[in-house]
Coordinates of C-alpha atoms and ligand atoms in Angstrom, one line a residue:
M251 CA 115.0 108.7 143.0
M252 CA 111.5 109.9 142.3
K253 CA 110.0 110.7 145.6
N254 CA 106.4 111.1 144.2
V255 CA 106.4 107.6 142.5
I256 CA 105.8 104.4 144.4
S257 CA 106.1 101.8 141.7
A258 CA 105.0 100.5 138.3
V259 CA 102.0 98.2 138.7
C260 CA 100.9 95.6 136.2
I261 CA 97.2 96.3 135.4
K262 CA 96.8 92.6 134.5
C263 CA 98.4 90.6 137.3
G264 CA 99.0 93.3 139.9
A265 CA 102.8 92.7 140.2
E266 CA 104.7 95.8 141.4
H267 CA 108.0 96.8 139.8
E268 CA 110.5 99.5 140.6
A269 CA 109.7 102.4 138.4
V270 CA 112.8 102.6 136.3
P271 CA 112.8 103.8 132.6
T272 CA 114.1 100.5 131.3
V273 CA 111.2 98.5 132.7
T274 CA 108.3 99.1 130.4
T275 CA 106.2 96.0 130.6
C276 CA 105.4 93.5 133.4
K277 CA 108.3 91.1 134.0
K278 CA 105.9 88.4 135.2
C279 CA 103.1 88.4 132.6
G280 CA 104.1 90.9 129.9
G281 CA 101.1 93.1 130.8
I282 CA 100.8 96.9 130.6
L283 CA 102.2 98.8 133.6
D284 CA 100.7 101.8 135.3
I285 CA 102.8 104.3 137.3
K286 CA 101.6 104.5 140.9
Y287 CA 102.0 107.7 142.9
D288 CA 102.3 108.6 146.5
Y289 CA 99.3 111.0 146.7
R290 CA 100.1 112.0 150.3
Y291 CA 103.5 113.1 149.3
I292 CA 102.2 115.0 146.2
R293 CA 99.6 116.8 148.4
S294 CA 102.4 117.9 150.7
Q295 CA 104.3 119.4 147.8
I296 CA 101.8 121.3 145.7
D297 CA 98.6 123.3 146.0
R298 CA 96.6 125.6 143.7
K299 CA 98.4 128.7 144.9
K300 CA 101.9 127.3 144.4
L301 CA 100.9 126.4 140.9
A302 CA 99.4 129.7 140.1
D303 CA 102.7 131.4 141.0
R304 CA 104.7 129.1 138.8
K305 CA 106.4 130.6 135.7
E306 CA 107.0 127.4 133.8
N307 CA 104.5 127.5 130.9
T308 CA 104.7 124.0 129.5
M309 CA 103.4 120.6 130.6
W310 CA 106.4 120.4 133.0
R311 CA 104.8 123.0 135.3
Y312 CA 103.1 119.9 136.8
M313 CA 106.4 118.3 137.9
E314 CA 105.0 117.0 141.2
Y315 CA 102.5 114.8 139.2
L316 CA 105.1 113.5 136.7
P317 CA 107.5 110.6 136.8
V318 CA 110.6 112.8 136.6
T319 CA 113.0 114.4 139.1
G320 CA 114.6 117.8 139.3
E321 CA 117.6 116.3 137.5
S322 CA 115.6 115.0 134.5
K323 CA 116.4 116.8 131.3
V324 CA 113.1 118.2 130.3
N325 CA 112.1 121.2 128.2
K326 CA 113.4 120.8 124.7
L327 CA 110.3 121.9 122.7
R328 CA 107.5 123.9 124.2
V329 CA 105.0 121.2 124.8
G330 CA 101.7 121.7 126.5
M331 CA 99.8 124.7 128.0
S332 CA 97.8 124.7 124.8
P333 CA 95.0 127.2 124.4
F334 CA 91.7 126.8 126.2
Y335 CA 88.6 128.6 124.8
E336 CA 85.1 129.1 125.8
A337 CA 83.0 128.7 122.7
P338 CA 79.6 130.4 123.4
R339 CA 78.4 130.6 119.8
L340 CA 79.3 126.9 119.2
A341 CA 77.5 126.0 122.4
E342 CA 74.4 127.8 121.2
R343 CA 74.5 126.1 117.8
L344 CA 74.8 122.7 119.5
G345 CA 72.2 123.4 122.1
I346 CA 74.4 123.1 125.2
R347 CA 74.8 125.4 128.2
K348 CA 78.6 125.6 128.2
L349 CA 81.1 124.4 125.7
Y350 CA 84.9 124.8 125.9
I351 CA 87.6 123.8 123.4
K352 CA 91.0 122.6 124.5
D353 CA 93.1 123.0 121.4
D354 CA 96.0 120.6 121.5
G355 CA 96.7 121.1 117.8
I356 CA 98.7 124.0 119.1
N357 CA 101.7 122.0 120.1
P358 CA 105.2 122.0 118.6
T359 CA 104.3 119.2 116.1
A360 CA 100.6 120.0 116.1
S361 CA 99.0 117.2 118.1
L362 CA 98.4 116.0 121.7
K363 CA 101.0 113.3 121.1
D364 CA 103.7 115.8 121.9
R365 CA 102.9 115.4 125.5
A366 CA 103.8 111.7 125.3
S367 CA 106.8 112.1 123.1
A368 CA 108.3 114.8 125.3
M369 CA 108.1 112.3 128.1
A370 CA 109.5 109.5 125.9
V371 CA 112.6 111.5 125.1
V372 CA 113.2 112.2 128.8
K373 CA 112.8 108.5 129.7
A374 CA 115.0 107.3 126.8
E375 CA 117.7 109.7 128.0
E376 CA 117.4 108.4 131.6
A377 CA 117.6 104.8 130.2
G378 CA 120.8 105.7 128.5
M379 CA 119.5 105.2 125.0
T380 CA 120.0 107.4 122.0
T381 CA 117.8 105.7 119.5
I382 CA 114.0 105.7 119.9
A383 CA 111.4 103.9 117.7
C384 CA 107.7 103.7 117.4
S385 CA 104.9 102.7 115.1
S386 CA 102.1 105.1 114.7
T387 CA 99.1 106.1 112.7
G388 CA 101.0 109.3 112.1
N389 CA 101.0 111.8 114.9
A390 CA 102.9 109.8 117.5
A391 CA 105.5 109.4 114.7
S392 CA 105.8 113.0 113.8
S393 CA 105.8 114.1 117.4
L394 CA 108.4 111.6 118.4
A395 CA 110.5 112.6 115.4
G396 CA 110.3 116.3 116.4
N397 CA 110.8 115.9 120.1
A398 CA 113.7 113.5 119.5
A399 CA 115.3 115.8 116.9
A400 CA 115.2 118.6 119.5
A401 CA 117.1 116.4 121.9
G402 CA 119.6 115.1 119.3
F403 CA 118.3 111.5 119.2
E404 CA 117.9 109.2 116.3
T405 CA 114.5 107.8 115.4
Y406 CA 113.1 104.8 113.5
I407 CA 109.5 105.4 112.7
F408 CA 107.0 102.9 111.3
V409 CA 103.8 104.3 109.7
P410 CA 101.1 102.6 107.6
E411 CA 101.3 103.7 104.0
R412 CA 97.9 105.5 104.3
A413 CA 99.4 108.1 106.7
P414 CA 98.5 111.6 105.4
K415 CA 101.2 113.5 103.5
G416 CA 101.4 116.3 106.1
K417 CA 102.4 113.9 108.8
V418 CA 104.9 112.0 106.6
A419 CA 106.4 115.4 105.5
Q420 CA 107.0 116.3 109.2
L421 CA 108.8 113.0 109.7
M422 CA 111.1 113.6 106.7
V423 CA 111.9 117.2 107.8
F424 CA 112.6 116.1 111.3
G425 CA 115.2 113.7 109.9
A426 CA 113.6 110.4 111.0
N427 CA 114.4 107.0 109.5
V428 CA 110.9 106.4 108.1
I429 CA 109.5 103.0 107.2
S430 CA 106.2 103.2 105.4
V431 CA 104.6 99.8 105.7
K432 CA 102.4 98.5 103.0
G433 CA 99.7 97.3 105.3
S434 CA 97.3 98.2 108.1
Y435 CA 98.2 99.9 111.4
E436 CA 98.1 96.5 112.9
D437 CA 100.7 95.2 110.4
T438 CA 102.8 98.3 111.1
F439 CA 102.7 97.8 114.8
E440 CA 103.8 94.1 114.6
L441 CA 106.7 94.9 112.3
S442 CA 107.9 97.7 114.6
A443 CA 107.7 95.4 117.6
Q444 CA 109.9 92.9 115.9
A445 CA 112.4 95.5 114.8
I446 CA 112.5 97.1 118.3
D447 CA 113.2 93.6 119.8
R448 CA 115.9 92.9 117.3
W449 CA 117.8 96.2 117.6
G450 CA 117.0 97.1 121.2
W451 CA 115.8 100.7 120.5
Y452 CA 113.9 102.6 123.1
N453 CA 110.2 101.8 122.6
R454 CA 107.8 104.7 122.4
N455 CA 104.9 102.5 121.4
A456 CA 102.2 104.1 123.6
A457 CA 100.6 100.9 124.9
I458 CA 103.9 99.4 125.8
N459 CA 105.5 102.3 127.5
P460 CA 103.7 103.4 130.7
Y461 CA 105.4 106.8 130.9
L462 CA 103.7 108.0 127.8
M463 CA 100.3 108.1 129.4
E464 CA 101.8 110.1 132.2
G465 CA 102.8 112.7 129.6
K466 CA 99.4 112.7 128.0
K467 CA 97.6 113.1 131.4
T468 CA 98.9 116.7 131.5
V469 CA 96.1 117.7 129.2
A470 CA 93.7 117.0 132.1
L471 CA 95.8 118.9 134.6
E472 CA 95.8 121.9 132.3
I473 CA 92.0 121.8 131.7
A474 CA 91.5 121.8 135.4
E475 CA 93.8 124.7 136.0
Q476 CA 92.5 126.6 133.0
M477 CA 89.0 126.2 134.4
N478 CA 90.1 127.5 137.7
W479 CA 89.6 124.0 139.2
E480 CA 85.8 124.1 138.6
M481 CA 85.4 120.9 136.6
P482 CA 83.0 120.5 133.7
D483 CA 80.3 117.8 133.7
Y484 CA 81.8 116.1 130.7
I485 CA 85.1 116.0 128.7
A486 CA 84.9 114.6 125.2
I487 CA 87.9 113.0 123.5
S488 CA 88.5 110.8 120.4
V489 CA 89.8 107.3 121.0
G490 CA 92.1 105.0 118.9
D491 CA 94.6 102.9 120.8
G492 CA 93.1 104.2 124.0
C493 CA 96.2 105.8 125.6
T494 CA 94.8 109.4 125.3
I495 CA 91.6 108.7 127.1
G496 CA 93.5 106.6 129.6
G497 CA 95.8 109.5 130.2
L498 CA 93.0 112.0 130.5
W499 CA 91.3 109.9 133.2
K500 CA 94.6 109.3 135.0
G501 CA 95.2 113.0 135.2
L502 CA 91.7 113.7 136.5
K503 CA 92.0 111.0 139.2
D504 CA 95.5 112.2 140.2
L505 CA 93.9 115.7 140.8
Y506 CA 91.0 114.3 142.7
E507 CA 93.1 112.1 144.9
T508 CA 95.4 115.0 145.8
G509 CA 92.5 117.3 146.6
M510 CA 93.0 119.7 143.7
I511 CA 89.5 119.1 142.3
D512 CA 86.4 118.0 144.2
R513 CA 84.5 116.2 141.5
L514 CA 85.3 114.0 138.5
P515 CA 83.8 114.8 135.0
R516 CA 82.3 112.0 133.0
I517 CA 84.2 111.1 129.8
I518 CA 82.6 111.1 126.4
S519 CA 84.5 108.5 124.4
V520 CA 84.2 109.2 120.7
Q521 CA 85.1 106.7 118.0
A522 CA 84.4 106.4 114.3
E523 CA 81.4 104.2 113.4
G524 CA 83.7 102.4 110.9
C525 CA 86.2 101.5 113.6
C526 CA 84.9 101.5 117.2
P527 CA 86.1 98.3 118.9
L528 CA 86.3 99.9 122.4
N529 CA 82.9 101.8 122.3
R530 CA 81.3 98.7 120.9
S531 CA 82.6 96.6 123.8
I532 CA 81.1 99.1 126.3
M533 CA 77.8 99.4 124.4
E534 CA 77.3 95.6 124.1
N535 CA 78.9 94.8 127.4
Q536 CA 81.2 92.3 125.7
P537 CA 84.9 91.9 125.6
W538 CA 86.4 93.9 122.7
T539 CA 87.1 92.3 119.4
P540 CA 89.0 93.7 116.4
M541 CA 87.3 95.7 113.7
E542 CA 88.3 96.9 110.3
E543 CA 89.9 100.3 110.1
N544 CA 87.2 102.0 108.1
T545 CA 87.3 105.8 108.6
L546 CA 88.9 108.8 107.1
A547 CA 90.0 109.9 110.6
D548 CA 93.4 108.1 110.2
S549 CA 94.7 108.9 113.7
I550 CA 91.9 106.8 115.3
A551 CA 91.6 104.1 112.6
V552 CA 92.8 101.5 115.1
G553 CA 91.2 98.1 114.6
V554 CA 93.3 96.4 117.2
P555 CA 93.6 98.9 120.1
R556 CA 96.9 98.6 121.9
N557 CA 95.8 99.9 125.2
P558 CA 92.3 98.6 125.6
D559 CA 92.2 97.9 129.3
K560 CA 93.1 101.4 130.4
A561 CA 90.7 102.9 127.9
L562 CA 87.7 100.7 128.9
N563 CA 88.5 101.4 132.5
A564 CA 88.4 105.1 131.9
I565 CA 85.0 104.9 130.3
R566 CA 83.6 102.6 133.0
E567 CA 85.0 104.3 136.0
S568 CA 84.0 107.8 134.8
D569 CA 80.5 106.5 134.1
G570 CA 81.4 107.6 130.6
V571 CA 79.3 108.0 127.5
P572 CA 80.4 106.1 124.4
V573 CA 79.4 107.8 121.1
N574 CA 80.2 106.7 117.6
V575 CA 80.2 109.1 114.7
S576 CA 80.2 108.8 110.9
D577 CA 82.8 110.2 108.6
E578 CA 80.2 112.8 107.5
E579 CA 79.7 113.9 111.1
I580 CA 83.4 114.2 111.6
L581 CA 83.8 116.4 108.5
E582 CA 80.9 118.5 109.7
A583 CA 82.5 119.0 113.1
M584 CA 85.7 120.2 111.3
K585 CA 83.6 123.0 109.8
L586 CA 81.9 123.6 113.1
L587 CA 85.2 124.1 114.9
G588 CA 86.4 126.1 111.9
S589 CA 83.5 128.5 112.5
A590 CA 85.0 129.1 116.0
G591 CA 88.5 129.6 114.5
V592 CA 89.9 126.2 115.4
F593 CA 91.4 124.1 112.6
A594 CA 91.3 120.3 113.5
E595 CA 92.3 117.2 111.6
P596 CA 89.5 114.6 111.3
A597 CA 90.5 112.7 114.5
G598 CA 90.9 116.1 116.2
A599 CA 87.3 117.1 115.4
T600 CA 85.9 113.7 116.3
G601 CA 85.4 114.6 120.0
T602 CA 83.3 117.6 119.0
A603 CA 81.3 115.5 116.5
G604 CA 80.6 113.2 119.5
V605 CA 79.4 116.2 121.6
K606 CA 77.0 117.3 118.9
K607 CA 75.6 113.8 118.5
A608 CA 75.4 113.2 122.3
I609 CA 73.4 116.4 122.7
A610 CA 71.1 115.6 119.7
Q611 CA 70.4 112.1 121.0
G612 CA 69.8 113.2 124.5
L613 CA 72.7 111.2 125.9
I614 CA 73.9 114.3 127.8
P615 CA 71.5 117.0 129.1
A616 CA 71.3 120.5 127.5
D617 CA 72.2 122.2 130.8
A618 CA 75.6 120.4 131.0
S619 CA 79.0 122.0 130.6
V620 CA 81.4 120.2 128.2
V621 CA 85.0 120.4 127.3
S622 CA 85.9 119.1 123.9
V623 CA 89.5 118.2 123.4
V624 CA 90.9 118.9 119.9
T625 CA 93.7 116.4 119.6
G626 CA 95.4 117.4 116.3
S627 CA 95.7 120.3 113.8
G628 CA 93.9 120.4 110.5
L629 CA 97.2 121.3 108.7
K630 CA 98.2 117.6 109.1
D631 CA 95.6 116.5 106.6
V632 CA 94.6 119.2 104.2
A633 CA 93.0 116.7 101.8
N634 CA 90.3 115.9 104.2
A635 CA 90.0 119.6 105.3
M636 CA 89.2 120.4 101.7
K637 CA 86.7 117.6 101.7
A638 CA 85.1 119.1 104.7
A639 CA 85.0 122.7 103.5
G640 CA 85.0 122.5 99.7
E641 CA 86.9 124.5 97.1
P642 CA 87.2 128.3 96.9
L643 CA 85.7 130.5 94.2
A644 CA 88.2 130.4 91.3
I645 CA 88.2 133.3 89.0
E646 CA 90.2 135.3 86.4
P647 CA 91.6 138.7 87.7
D648 CA 88.6 140.7 86.4
M649 CA 86.2 142.8 88.5
N650 CA 83.2 142.2 86.2
L651 CA 83.6 138.5 86.5
L652 CA 83.9 138.9 90.3
L653 CA 80.6 140.8 90.3
D654 CA 78.9 138.2 88.2
A655 CA 80.2 135.4 90.4
F656 CA 79.1 137.1 93.6
H657 CA 75.7 137.8 92.0
S658 CA 75.1 134.2 91.0
R659 CA 76.1 133.0 94.5
G660 CA 73.9 135.5 96.3
L661 CA 77.0 137.2 97.8
K662 CA 77.1 141.0 98.2
Ligands
PLP994 C1 96.5 109.4 118.6 C2 95.4 110.3 118.4 C3 94.1 110.1 119.0 C4 93.8 108.9 119.8 O1 94.7 108.6 120.8 P1 94.9 107.1 121.3 O2 95.8 107.1 122.3 O3 95.4 106.4 120.1 O4 93.5 106.6 121.7 C5 93.2 111.1 118.7 N1 93.4 112.1 117.9 C6 94.6 112.4 117.3 C7 94.7 113.6 116.5 C8 95.6 111.5 117.5 O5 96.8 111.7 116.9
ZN995 ZN1 101.7 91.3 135.1

């Protein structure tokens, strides 16, 4: 029995369900569920001081805010409590008062998705399942494969054939059953849904399983604690299916409702120009419609977002700022982050690209404080990293040639 959880509420029709791990969609209308908490109870259990004294240095330090109990088998891999940096030189270059980087590429499988996958494994175990499946643009896949391997579970993973090699290599090393689908992410998702139906595997598809967002929300809890509960004006994040931004907002609201923070930041929702169905919907004040998946940021190349309602809600409720960036701007942001010692994959740098653009276009004021979440590591996609940063100086092992080369490049 989870004392902190009241129910699982359908965000479409409002029907309430008992929050058990086997119920992952609304029994009435098939809609997406949201885990509803007893904030009074949580408030009675936790405060800033208690948290500060806590030894647990993973996402599970926020147990009171998560849909688990003391008996839940958590803690396989060390997920969460990723680094949080102030980036003063980057702030100066971008022309903003304060800029902070939350580097979620520093997770066991190198993306923010580990927060959701760690939760998925716990929930699969509670549901009595030993096989978990998902479809993914790549990172949900590799993170599920890693977290499931650590728990001794079998996985079936569906990825579109365009998934970068680094991510596919992770899948193979973690021992997943990998199905590389010759088609778009949309095709991949549909095939996985049919297979999951047919074989009854535990479904880690992020939009379908409401517990995953609960895992992802821990990024917000960490940001708050790492900022000593003084919230920034804005938090920037890249958006694909919409579960990450939904989780970020849920975490912030949970903290606000339980009195841990006294103001809510606005969310900067960043998508790629070539694939921005959710931002477009906000900007044009129209229902969202599918788009082509036309960006090199593969993790957010999602033409048919699977969690649109929670994402749109997060942007609207937070009085958010939608920003679309080009592939060139994403590559440039990879170099910007690199100049601060942070290596991001394209979708991981997209939030920062959005911050830069939002400042340049006056969408956010120069005296603001901003946290930019880096959602995945650059090692996942070295081809695009080389595209961003170029090739090194290649030379024979000869000092004179080195001197010539330096001279002609104006070095030394
Ligand atoms: C999945 C992912 C996102 C976007 O998350 P959604 O829940 O799909 O919106 C952003 N960046 C990276 C690196 C990701 O893997
Ligand atoms: Zn419903």
